[in-house]
CSV table of C-alpha atoms and ligand atoms in Angstrom, one decimal:
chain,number,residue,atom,x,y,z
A,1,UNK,CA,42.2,68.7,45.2
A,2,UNK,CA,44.8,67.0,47.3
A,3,UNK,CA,42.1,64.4,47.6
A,4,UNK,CA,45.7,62.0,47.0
A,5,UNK,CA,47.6,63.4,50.3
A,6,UNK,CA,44.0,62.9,52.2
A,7,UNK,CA,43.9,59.2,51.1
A,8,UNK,CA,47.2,59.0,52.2
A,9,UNK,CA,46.8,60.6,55.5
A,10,UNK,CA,44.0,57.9,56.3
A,11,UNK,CA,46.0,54.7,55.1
A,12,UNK,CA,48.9,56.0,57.6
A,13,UNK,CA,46.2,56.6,59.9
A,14,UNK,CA,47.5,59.6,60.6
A,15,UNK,CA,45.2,61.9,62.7
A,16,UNK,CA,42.7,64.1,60.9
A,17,UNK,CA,43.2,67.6,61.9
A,18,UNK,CA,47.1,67.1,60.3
A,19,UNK,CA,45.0,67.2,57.3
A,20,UNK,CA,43.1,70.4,58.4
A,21,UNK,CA,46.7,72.0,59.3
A,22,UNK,CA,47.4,70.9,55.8
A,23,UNK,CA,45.0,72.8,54.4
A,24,UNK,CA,45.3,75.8,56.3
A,25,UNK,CA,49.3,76.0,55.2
A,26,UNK,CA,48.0,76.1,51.6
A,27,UNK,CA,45.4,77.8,51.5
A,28,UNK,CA,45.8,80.4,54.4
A,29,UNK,CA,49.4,80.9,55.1
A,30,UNK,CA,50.4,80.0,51.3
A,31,UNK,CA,53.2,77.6,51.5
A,32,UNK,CA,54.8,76.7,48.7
A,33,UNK,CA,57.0,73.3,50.1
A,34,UNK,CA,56.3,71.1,52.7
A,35,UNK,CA,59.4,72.0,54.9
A,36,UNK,CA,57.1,75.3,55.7
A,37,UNK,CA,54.4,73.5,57.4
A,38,UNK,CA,56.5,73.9,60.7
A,39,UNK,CA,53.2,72.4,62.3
A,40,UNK,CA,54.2,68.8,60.9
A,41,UNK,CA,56.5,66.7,62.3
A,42,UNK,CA,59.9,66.9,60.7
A,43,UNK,CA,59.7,63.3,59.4
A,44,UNK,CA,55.8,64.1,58.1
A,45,UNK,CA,57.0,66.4,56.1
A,46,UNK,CA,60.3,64.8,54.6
A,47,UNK,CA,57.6,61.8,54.0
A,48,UNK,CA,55.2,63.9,51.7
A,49,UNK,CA,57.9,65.5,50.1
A,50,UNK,CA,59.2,61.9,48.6
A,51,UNK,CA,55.8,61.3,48.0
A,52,UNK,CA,53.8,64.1,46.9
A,53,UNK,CA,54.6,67.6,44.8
A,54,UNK,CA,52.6,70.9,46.0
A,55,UNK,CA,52.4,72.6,42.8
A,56,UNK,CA,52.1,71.5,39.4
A,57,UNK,CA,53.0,74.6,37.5
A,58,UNK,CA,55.8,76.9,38.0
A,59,UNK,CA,56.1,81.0,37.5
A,60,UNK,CA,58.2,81.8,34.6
A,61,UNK,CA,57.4,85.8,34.6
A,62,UNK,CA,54.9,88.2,36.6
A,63,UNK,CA,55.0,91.3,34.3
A,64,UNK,CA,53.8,94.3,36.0
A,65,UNK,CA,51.5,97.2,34.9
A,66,UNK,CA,50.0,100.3,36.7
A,67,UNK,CA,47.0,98.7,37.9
A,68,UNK,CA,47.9,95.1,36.6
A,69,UNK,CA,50.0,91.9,37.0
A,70,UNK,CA,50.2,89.5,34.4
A,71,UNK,CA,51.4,86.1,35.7
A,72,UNK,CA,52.6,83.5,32.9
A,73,UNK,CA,52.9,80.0,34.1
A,74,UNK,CA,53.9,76.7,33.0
A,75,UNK,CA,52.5,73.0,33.7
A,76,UNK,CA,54.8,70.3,34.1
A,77,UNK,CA,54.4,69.0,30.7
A,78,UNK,CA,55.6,72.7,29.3
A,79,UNK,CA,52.2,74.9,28.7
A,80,UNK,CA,51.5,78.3,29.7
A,81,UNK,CA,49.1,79.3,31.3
A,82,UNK,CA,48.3,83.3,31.8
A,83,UNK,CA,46.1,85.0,35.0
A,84,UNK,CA,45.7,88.0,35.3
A,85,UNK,CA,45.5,90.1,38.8
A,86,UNK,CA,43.7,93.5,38.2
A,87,UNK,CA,44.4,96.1,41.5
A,88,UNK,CA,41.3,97.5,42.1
A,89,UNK,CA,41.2,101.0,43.9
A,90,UNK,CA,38.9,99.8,46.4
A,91,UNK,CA,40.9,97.5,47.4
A,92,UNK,CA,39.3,94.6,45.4
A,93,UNK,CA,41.9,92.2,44.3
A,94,UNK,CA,40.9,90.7,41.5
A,95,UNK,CA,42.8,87.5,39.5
A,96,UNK,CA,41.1,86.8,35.8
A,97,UNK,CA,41.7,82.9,35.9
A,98,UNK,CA,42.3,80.8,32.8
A,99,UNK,CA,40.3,77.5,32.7
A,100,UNK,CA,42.2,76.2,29.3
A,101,UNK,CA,45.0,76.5,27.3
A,102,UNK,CA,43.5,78.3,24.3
A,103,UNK,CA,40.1,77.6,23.2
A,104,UNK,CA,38.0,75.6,20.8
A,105,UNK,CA,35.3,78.3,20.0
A,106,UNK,CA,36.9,80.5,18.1
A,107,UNK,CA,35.3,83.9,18.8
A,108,UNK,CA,36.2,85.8,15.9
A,109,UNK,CA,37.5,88.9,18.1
A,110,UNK,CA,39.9,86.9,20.7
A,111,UNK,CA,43.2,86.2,20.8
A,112,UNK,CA,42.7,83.1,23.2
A,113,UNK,CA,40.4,81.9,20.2
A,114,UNK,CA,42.8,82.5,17.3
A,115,UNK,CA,45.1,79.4,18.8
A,116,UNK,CA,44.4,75.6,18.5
A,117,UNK,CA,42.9,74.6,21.6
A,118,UNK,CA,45.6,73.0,23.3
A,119,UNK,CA,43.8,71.1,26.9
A,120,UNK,CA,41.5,71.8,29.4
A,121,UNK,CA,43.3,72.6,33.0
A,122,UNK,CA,42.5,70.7,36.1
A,123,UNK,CA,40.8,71.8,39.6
A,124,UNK,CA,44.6,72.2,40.7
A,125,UNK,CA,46.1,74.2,37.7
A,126,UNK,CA,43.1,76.5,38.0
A,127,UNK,CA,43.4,76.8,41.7
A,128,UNK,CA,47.1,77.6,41.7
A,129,UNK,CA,46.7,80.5,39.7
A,130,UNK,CA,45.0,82.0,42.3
A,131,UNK,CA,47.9,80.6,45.1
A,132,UNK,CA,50.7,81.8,43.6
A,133,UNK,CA,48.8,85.6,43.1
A,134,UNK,CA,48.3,84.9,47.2
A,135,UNK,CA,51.9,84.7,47.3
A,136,UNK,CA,53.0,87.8,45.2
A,137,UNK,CA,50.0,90.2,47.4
A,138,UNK,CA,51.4,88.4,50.8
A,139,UNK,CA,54.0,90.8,51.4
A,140,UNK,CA,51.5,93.6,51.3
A,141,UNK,CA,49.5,91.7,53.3
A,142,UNK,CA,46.9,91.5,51.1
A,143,UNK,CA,45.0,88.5,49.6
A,144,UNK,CA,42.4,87.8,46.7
A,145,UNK,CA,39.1,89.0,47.4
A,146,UNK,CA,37.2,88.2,43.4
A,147,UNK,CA,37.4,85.9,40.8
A,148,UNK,CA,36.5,86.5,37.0
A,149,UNK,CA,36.6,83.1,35.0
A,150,UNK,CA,37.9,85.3,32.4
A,151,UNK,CA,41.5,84.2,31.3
A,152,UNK,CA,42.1,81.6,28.1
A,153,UNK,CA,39.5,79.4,27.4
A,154,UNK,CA,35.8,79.5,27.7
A,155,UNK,CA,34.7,77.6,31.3
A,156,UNK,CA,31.7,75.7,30.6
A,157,UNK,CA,33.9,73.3,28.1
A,158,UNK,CA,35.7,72.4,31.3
A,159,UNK,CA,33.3,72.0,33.4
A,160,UNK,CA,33.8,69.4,36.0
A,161,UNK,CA,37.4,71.0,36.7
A,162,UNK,CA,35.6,74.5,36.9
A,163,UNK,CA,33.1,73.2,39.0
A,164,UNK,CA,35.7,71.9,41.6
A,165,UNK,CA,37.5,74.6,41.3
A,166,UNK,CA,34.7,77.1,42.6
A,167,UNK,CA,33.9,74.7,45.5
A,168,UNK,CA,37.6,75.0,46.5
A,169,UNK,CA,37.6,78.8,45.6
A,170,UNK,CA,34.3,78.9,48.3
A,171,UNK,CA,35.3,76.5,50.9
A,172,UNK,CA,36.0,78.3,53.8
A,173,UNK,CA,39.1,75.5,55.0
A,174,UNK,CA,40.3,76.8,51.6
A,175,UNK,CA,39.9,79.8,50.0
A,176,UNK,CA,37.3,80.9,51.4
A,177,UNK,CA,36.3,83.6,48.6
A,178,UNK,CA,32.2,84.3,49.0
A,179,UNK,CA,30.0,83.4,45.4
A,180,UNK,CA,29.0,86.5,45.4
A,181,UNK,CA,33.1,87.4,44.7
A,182,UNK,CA,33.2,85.0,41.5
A,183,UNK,CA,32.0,85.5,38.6
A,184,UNK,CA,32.2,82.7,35.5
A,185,UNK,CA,31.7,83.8,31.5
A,186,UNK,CA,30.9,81.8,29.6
A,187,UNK,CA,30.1,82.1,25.0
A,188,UNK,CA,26.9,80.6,25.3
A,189,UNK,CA,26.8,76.7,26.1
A,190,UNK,CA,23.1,76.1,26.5
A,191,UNK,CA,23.6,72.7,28.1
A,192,UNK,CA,26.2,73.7,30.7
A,193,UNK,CA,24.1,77.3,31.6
A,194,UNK,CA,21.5,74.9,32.6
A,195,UNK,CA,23.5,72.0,34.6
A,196,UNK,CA,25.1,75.4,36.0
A,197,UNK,CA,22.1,76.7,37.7
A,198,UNK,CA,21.1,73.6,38.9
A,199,UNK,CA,23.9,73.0,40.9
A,200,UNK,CA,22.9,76.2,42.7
A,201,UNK,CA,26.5,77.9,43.6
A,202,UNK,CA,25.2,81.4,44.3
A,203,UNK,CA,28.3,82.6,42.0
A,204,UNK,CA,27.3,85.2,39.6
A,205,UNK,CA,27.2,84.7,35.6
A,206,UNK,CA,28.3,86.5,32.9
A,207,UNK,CA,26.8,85.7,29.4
A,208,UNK,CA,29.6,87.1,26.3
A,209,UNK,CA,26.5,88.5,23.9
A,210,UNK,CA,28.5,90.7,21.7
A,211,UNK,CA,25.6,90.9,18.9
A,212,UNK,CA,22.1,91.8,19.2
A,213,UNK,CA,20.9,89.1,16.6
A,214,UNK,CA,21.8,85.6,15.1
A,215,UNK,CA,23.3,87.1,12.1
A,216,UNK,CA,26.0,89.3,13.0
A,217,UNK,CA,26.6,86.8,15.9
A,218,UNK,CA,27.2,83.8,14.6
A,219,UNK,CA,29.6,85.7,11.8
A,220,UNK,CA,31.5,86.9,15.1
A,221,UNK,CA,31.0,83.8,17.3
A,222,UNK,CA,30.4,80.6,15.5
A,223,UNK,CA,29.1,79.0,18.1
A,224,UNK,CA,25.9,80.9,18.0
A,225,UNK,CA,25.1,78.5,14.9
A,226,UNK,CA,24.7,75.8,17.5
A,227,UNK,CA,23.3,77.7,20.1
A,228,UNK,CA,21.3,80.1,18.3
A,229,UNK,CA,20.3,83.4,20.2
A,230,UNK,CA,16.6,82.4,21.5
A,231,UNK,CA,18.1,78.8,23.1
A,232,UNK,CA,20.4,80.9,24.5
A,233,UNK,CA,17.9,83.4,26.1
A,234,UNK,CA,16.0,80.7,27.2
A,235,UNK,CA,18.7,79.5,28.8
A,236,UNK,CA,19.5,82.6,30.7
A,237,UNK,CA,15.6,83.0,31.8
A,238,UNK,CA,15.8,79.9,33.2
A,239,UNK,CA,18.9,80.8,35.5
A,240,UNK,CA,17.1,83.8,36.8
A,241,UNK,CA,14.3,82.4,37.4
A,242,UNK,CA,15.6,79.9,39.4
A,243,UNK,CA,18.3,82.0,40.9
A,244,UNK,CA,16.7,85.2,41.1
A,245,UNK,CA,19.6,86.7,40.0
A,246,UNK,CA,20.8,89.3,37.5
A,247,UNK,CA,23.4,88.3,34.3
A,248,UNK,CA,25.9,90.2,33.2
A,249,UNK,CA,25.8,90.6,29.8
A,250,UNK,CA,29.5,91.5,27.8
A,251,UNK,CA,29.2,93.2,24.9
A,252,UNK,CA,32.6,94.1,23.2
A,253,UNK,CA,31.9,97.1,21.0
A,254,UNK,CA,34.4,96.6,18.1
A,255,UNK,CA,34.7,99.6,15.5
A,256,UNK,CA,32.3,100.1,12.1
A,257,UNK,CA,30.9,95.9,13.3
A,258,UNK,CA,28.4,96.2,16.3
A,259,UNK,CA,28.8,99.5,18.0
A,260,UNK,CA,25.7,101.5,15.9
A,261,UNK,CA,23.0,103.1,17.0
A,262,UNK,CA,20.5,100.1,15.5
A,263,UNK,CA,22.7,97.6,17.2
A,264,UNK,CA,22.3,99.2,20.9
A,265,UNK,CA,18.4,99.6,20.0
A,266,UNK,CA,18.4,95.4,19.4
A,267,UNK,CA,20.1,94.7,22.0
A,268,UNK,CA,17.7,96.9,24.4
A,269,UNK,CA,14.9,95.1,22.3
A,270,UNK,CA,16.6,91.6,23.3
A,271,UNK,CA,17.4,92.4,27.2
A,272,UNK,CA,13.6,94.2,27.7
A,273,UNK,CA,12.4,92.8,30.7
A,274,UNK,CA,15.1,90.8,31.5
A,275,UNK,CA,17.0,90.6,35.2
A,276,UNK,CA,20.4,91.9,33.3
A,277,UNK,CA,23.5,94.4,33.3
A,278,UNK,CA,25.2,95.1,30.1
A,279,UNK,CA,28.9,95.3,30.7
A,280,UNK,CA,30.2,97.3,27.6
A,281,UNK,CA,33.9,96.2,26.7
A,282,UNK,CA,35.8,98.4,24.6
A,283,UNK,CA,37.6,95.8,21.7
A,284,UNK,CA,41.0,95.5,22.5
A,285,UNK,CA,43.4,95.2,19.5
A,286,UNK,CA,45.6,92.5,18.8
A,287,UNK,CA,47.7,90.5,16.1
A,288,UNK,CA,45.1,87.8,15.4
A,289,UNK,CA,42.6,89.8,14.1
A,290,UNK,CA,41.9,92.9,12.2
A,291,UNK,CA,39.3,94.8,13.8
A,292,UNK,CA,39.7,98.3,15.1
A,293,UNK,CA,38.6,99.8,18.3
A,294,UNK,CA,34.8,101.7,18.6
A,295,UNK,CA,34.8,105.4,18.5
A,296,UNK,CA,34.1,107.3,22.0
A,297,UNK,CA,31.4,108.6,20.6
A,298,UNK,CA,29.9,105.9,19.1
A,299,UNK,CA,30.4,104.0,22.7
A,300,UNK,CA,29.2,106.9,24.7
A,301,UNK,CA,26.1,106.6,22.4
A,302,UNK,CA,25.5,103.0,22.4
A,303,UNK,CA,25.6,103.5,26.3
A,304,UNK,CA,23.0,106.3,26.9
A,305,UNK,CA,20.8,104.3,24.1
A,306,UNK,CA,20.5,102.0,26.5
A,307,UNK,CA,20.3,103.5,29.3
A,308,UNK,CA,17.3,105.3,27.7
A,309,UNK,CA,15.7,102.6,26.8
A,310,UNK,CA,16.1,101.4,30.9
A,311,UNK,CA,18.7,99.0,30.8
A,312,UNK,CA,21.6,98.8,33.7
A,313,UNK,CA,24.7,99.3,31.7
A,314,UNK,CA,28.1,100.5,32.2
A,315,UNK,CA,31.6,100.4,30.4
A,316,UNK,CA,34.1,98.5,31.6
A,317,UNK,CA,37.9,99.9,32.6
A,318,UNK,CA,40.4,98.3,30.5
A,319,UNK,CA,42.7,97.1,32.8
A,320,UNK,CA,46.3,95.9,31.6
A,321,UNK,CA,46.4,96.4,27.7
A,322,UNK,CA,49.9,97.9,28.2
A,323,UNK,CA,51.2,94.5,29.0
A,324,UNK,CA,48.7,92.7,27.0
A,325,UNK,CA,46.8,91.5,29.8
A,326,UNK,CA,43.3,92.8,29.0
A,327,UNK,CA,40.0,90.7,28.1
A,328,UNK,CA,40.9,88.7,25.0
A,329,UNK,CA,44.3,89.8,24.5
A,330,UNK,CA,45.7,86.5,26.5
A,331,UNK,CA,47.4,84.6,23.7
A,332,UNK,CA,50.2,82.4,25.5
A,333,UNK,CA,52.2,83.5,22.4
A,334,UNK,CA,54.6,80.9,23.3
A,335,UNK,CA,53.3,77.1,24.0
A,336,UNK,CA,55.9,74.8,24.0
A,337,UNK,CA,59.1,73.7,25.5
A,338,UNK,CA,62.1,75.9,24.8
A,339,UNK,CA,60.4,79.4,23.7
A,340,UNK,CA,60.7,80.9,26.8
A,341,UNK,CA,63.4,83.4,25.5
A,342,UNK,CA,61.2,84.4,22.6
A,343,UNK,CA,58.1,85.1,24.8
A,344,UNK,CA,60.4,86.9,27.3
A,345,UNK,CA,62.2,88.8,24.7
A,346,UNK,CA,58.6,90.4,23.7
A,347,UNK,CA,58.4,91.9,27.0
A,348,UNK,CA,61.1,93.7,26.5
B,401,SAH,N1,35.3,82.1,27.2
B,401,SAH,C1,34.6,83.0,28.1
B,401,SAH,C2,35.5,83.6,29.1
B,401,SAH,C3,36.8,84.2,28.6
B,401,SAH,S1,36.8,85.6,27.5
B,401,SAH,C4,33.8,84.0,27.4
B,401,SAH,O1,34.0,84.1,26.2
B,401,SAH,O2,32.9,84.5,28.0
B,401,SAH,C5,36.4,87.0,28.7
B,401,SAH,C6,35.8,88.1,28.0
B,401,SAH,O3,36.7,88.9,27.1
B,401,SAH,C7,34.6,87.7,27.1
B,401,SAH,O4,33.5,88.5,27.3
B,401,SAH,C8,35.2,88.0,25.7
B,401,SAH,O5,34.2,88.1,24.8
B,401,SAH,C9,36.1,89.2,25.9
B,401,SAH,N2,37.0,89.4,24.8
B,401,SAH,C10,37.5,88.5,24.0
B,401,SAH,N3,38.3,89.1,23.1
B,401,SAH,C11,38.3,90.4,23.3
B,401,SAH,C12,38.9,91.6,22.8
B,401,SAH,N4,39.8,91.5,21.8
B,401,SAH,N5,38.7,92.8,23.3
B,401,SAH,C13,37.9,92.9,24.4
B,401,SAH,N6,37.2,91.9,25.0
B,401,SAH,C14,37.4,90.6,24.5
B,402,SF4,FE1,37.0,81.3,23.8
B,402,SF4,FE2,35.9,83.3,25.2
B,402,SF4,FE3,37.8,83.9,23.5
B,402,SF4,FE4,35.4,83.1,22.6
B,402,SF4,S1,35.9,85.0,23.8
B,402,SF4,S2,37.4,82.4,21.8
B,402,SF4,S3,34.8,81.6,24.1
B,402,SF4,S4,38.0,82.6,25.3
C-alpha cells in the first residue's frame, strides 16, 4: 500500500524518513489529506496532492447502535462496502472488516451470500475500513485494538489482497495491531487453509462449520461439495500442527435445521481431540432467507452437550442486529450509483 507514493519519493530522491513521516500521518495520527501532514514541506504536500489521492472510498453513513457502529462506504467506482466496529466492554475495539463486495459461495444462511458476487477489494479498500473507524474512535481517544475478517465476502477467495492487508494491519510503521488481535474466517477453502499456515502469520483462524456432517453441510454450504468435510479437517490438523494453535470453530445454530441434540453429539464426535473452540452463533434473521432463529433451550442444550462431552465452547453476543450489522446480516442492500437515498431511507 502506497507502494506508488514510495516509488515516487525515491525517483524525486526525496529523503527516506519523509516516507516514514508519511506513514506515521496515516497510520498513527490518521490524516485524511495531505495538507495535515504539517511535517512536509508546504510544496511536498501541494505536489502529492496533484499527484496522488489518500483514500479510495468515501463514508456515506456510520449508523450507530448501543454497542455498534455500522460504517457503509463507497469505492470510487460506486460500491459499498460495510465494516462493522463492535464496542467491547473491555475496552476491545473491534472492526468486522469486509474483504469483498458480496460473495461467490453462497452459504445458504447469509445475507452477503444471497447477492451476486460483485469484486474482490484491494489491500487499500480493506485497510481503509479500518482508518476511517480510527478516525470516528479518535476523539475519544481511542483506537482499534482487533480485527475479525468477518464482513462481506469470504477472505481466502481474496487472498493476495487479504494477505497484504494483515501484513499492513501487523506492521508496527502501520497499524501496528498484534496477530494475536486478528482473526480471519474463512467457509472452508482447503487450498488457501494450507498456503495460509504456511505463510506463518501467527493471526488466529476461524473455520465456519455450521454442520456436523457432509450432508446437512453441503445442503447449507455448497461449497462443502468441493471441499468435503474430511479434506477440510485435514486441512485444519495440518494448521495446528504446524502452528500449534487452537481454531475457532462457528457454528450458527439456525432453528428446527442443526441445533438438535444429535447434531451437537456429531459435532463433539468430529472436534474429539482436536486443538478447537466452538463459537456458537445464534442465526440472525434476514430477508434472503427463511430460516428462523434456534430456541434458547435448544441452544443452551447444544452448549452443555458439548461441554460434556469436553469441548471449549461458548455462545457468541450478537452484537448490532438492531441496525443490521450482525454476522451475516451485511447485505449492502444498495450497490450501485444513485441508490443512496433508498439505502438511507431504510435507516430511517
Ligand atoms: N466468509 C467468511 C467470513 C464472513 S461470514 C466465513 O463464512 O467464515 C462471518 C460469520 O458469520 C461466518 O461464520 C458466517 O457463517 C456467519 N453468518 C453468516 N450468516 C449468518 C446469519 N444469518 N446469522 C448468524 N451468523 C451468520
Ligand atoms: Fe460468503 Fe461467509 Fe456468507 Fe458463506 S457465510 S456466503 S462464505 S460471507
Amino acid at each position: 500500500m502506497f507502494a506508488d507514493i514510495k516509488a515516487y519519493f525515491a525517483s524525486k530522491k526525496i529523503p527516506a524518513f519523509r516516507f516514514k513521516q508519511f506513514l506515521n500521518a496515516v497510520y498513527k495520527n490518521n490524516i485524511s489529506s495531505f495538507d495535515e501532514i504539517t511535517v512536509f514541506p508546504k510544496a511536498l504536500r501541494e505536489e502529492l496532492k496533484e499527484h496522488f489521492s489518500l483514500s479510495s472510498m468515501f463514508l456515506v453513513e456510520a449508523k450507530q447502535s448501543a454497542d455498534t457502529v455500522k460504517f457503509l462506504l463507497k469505492t470510487k467506482e460506486g460500491f459499498f462496502v460495510e465494516s462493522v466496529l463492535m464496542n467491547h466492554k473491555d475496552k476491545r475495539r473491534t472492526v468486522c472488516v469486509s474483504s469483498q463486495v458480496f460473495c461467490a459461495v453462497g452459504c445458504k444462511f447469509c445475507a452477503t451470500g444471497a447477492n451476486k458476487f460483485e469484486k474482490n477489494l484491494s489491500c487499500q479498500e480493506i485497510i481503509e475500513q479500518v482508518l476511517f473507524v480510527n478516525r470516528h474512535l479518535k476523539h475519544k481517544e481511542e483506537i482499534v485494538t482487533n480485527i475479525v475478517f468477518m464482513g462481506m465476502g469470504e477472505p481466502f477467495l481474496n487472498f493476495d489482497e487479504v494477505i497484504k492487508a494483515i501484513q499492513i494491519l501487523k506492521d508496527e510503521e502501520c497499524l501496528g495491531i498484534g496477530a494475536r488481535h486478528i482473526t480471519v474466517s474463512t467457509s472452508g477453502i482447503v487450498p488457501k487453509i494450507y498456503a495460509f499456515t504456511d505463510l506463518n502469520l501467527h493471526t488466529r483462524l476461524a473455520i465456519s462449520l455450521h454442520a456436523p456432517n457432509d450432508k446437512l453441510r453441503s445442503e447449507l454450504m455448497p461449497l462443502n461439495k468441493r471441499y468435503p468435510l474430511s479434506e477440510l479437517m485435514k486441512a485444519c490438523d495440518y494448521y495446528t500442527q504446524q502452528t500449534n494453535k487452537r481454531i475457532s470453530y462457528e457454528y450458527v445454530l439456525i432453528g428446527d435445521v442443526n441445533d438438535k441434540k444429535k447434531h451437537a453429539l456429531e459435532l463433539a464426535g468430529l472436534l474429539k481431540g482436536r486443538l478447537s473452540h466452538v463459537n456458537l452463533l445464534i442465526y440472525n434473521p434476514h430477508e434472503f432467507a427463511s430460516f428462523v432463529m434456534p430456541k434458547k433451550t435448544d441452544v443452551l442444550t447444544f452448549r452443555d452437550i458439548l461441554q460434556e462431552k469436553g469441548i471449549e465452547v461458548s455462545i457468541r453476543k450478537s452484537m448490532g442486529d438492531d441496525i443490521s450489522g450482525a454476522c451475516g446480516q451485511l447485505s449492502g442492500k444498495v450497490k450501485r450509483k444513485g441508490e443512496e437515498e433508498e439505502y438511507l431511507k431504510s435507516f430511517a
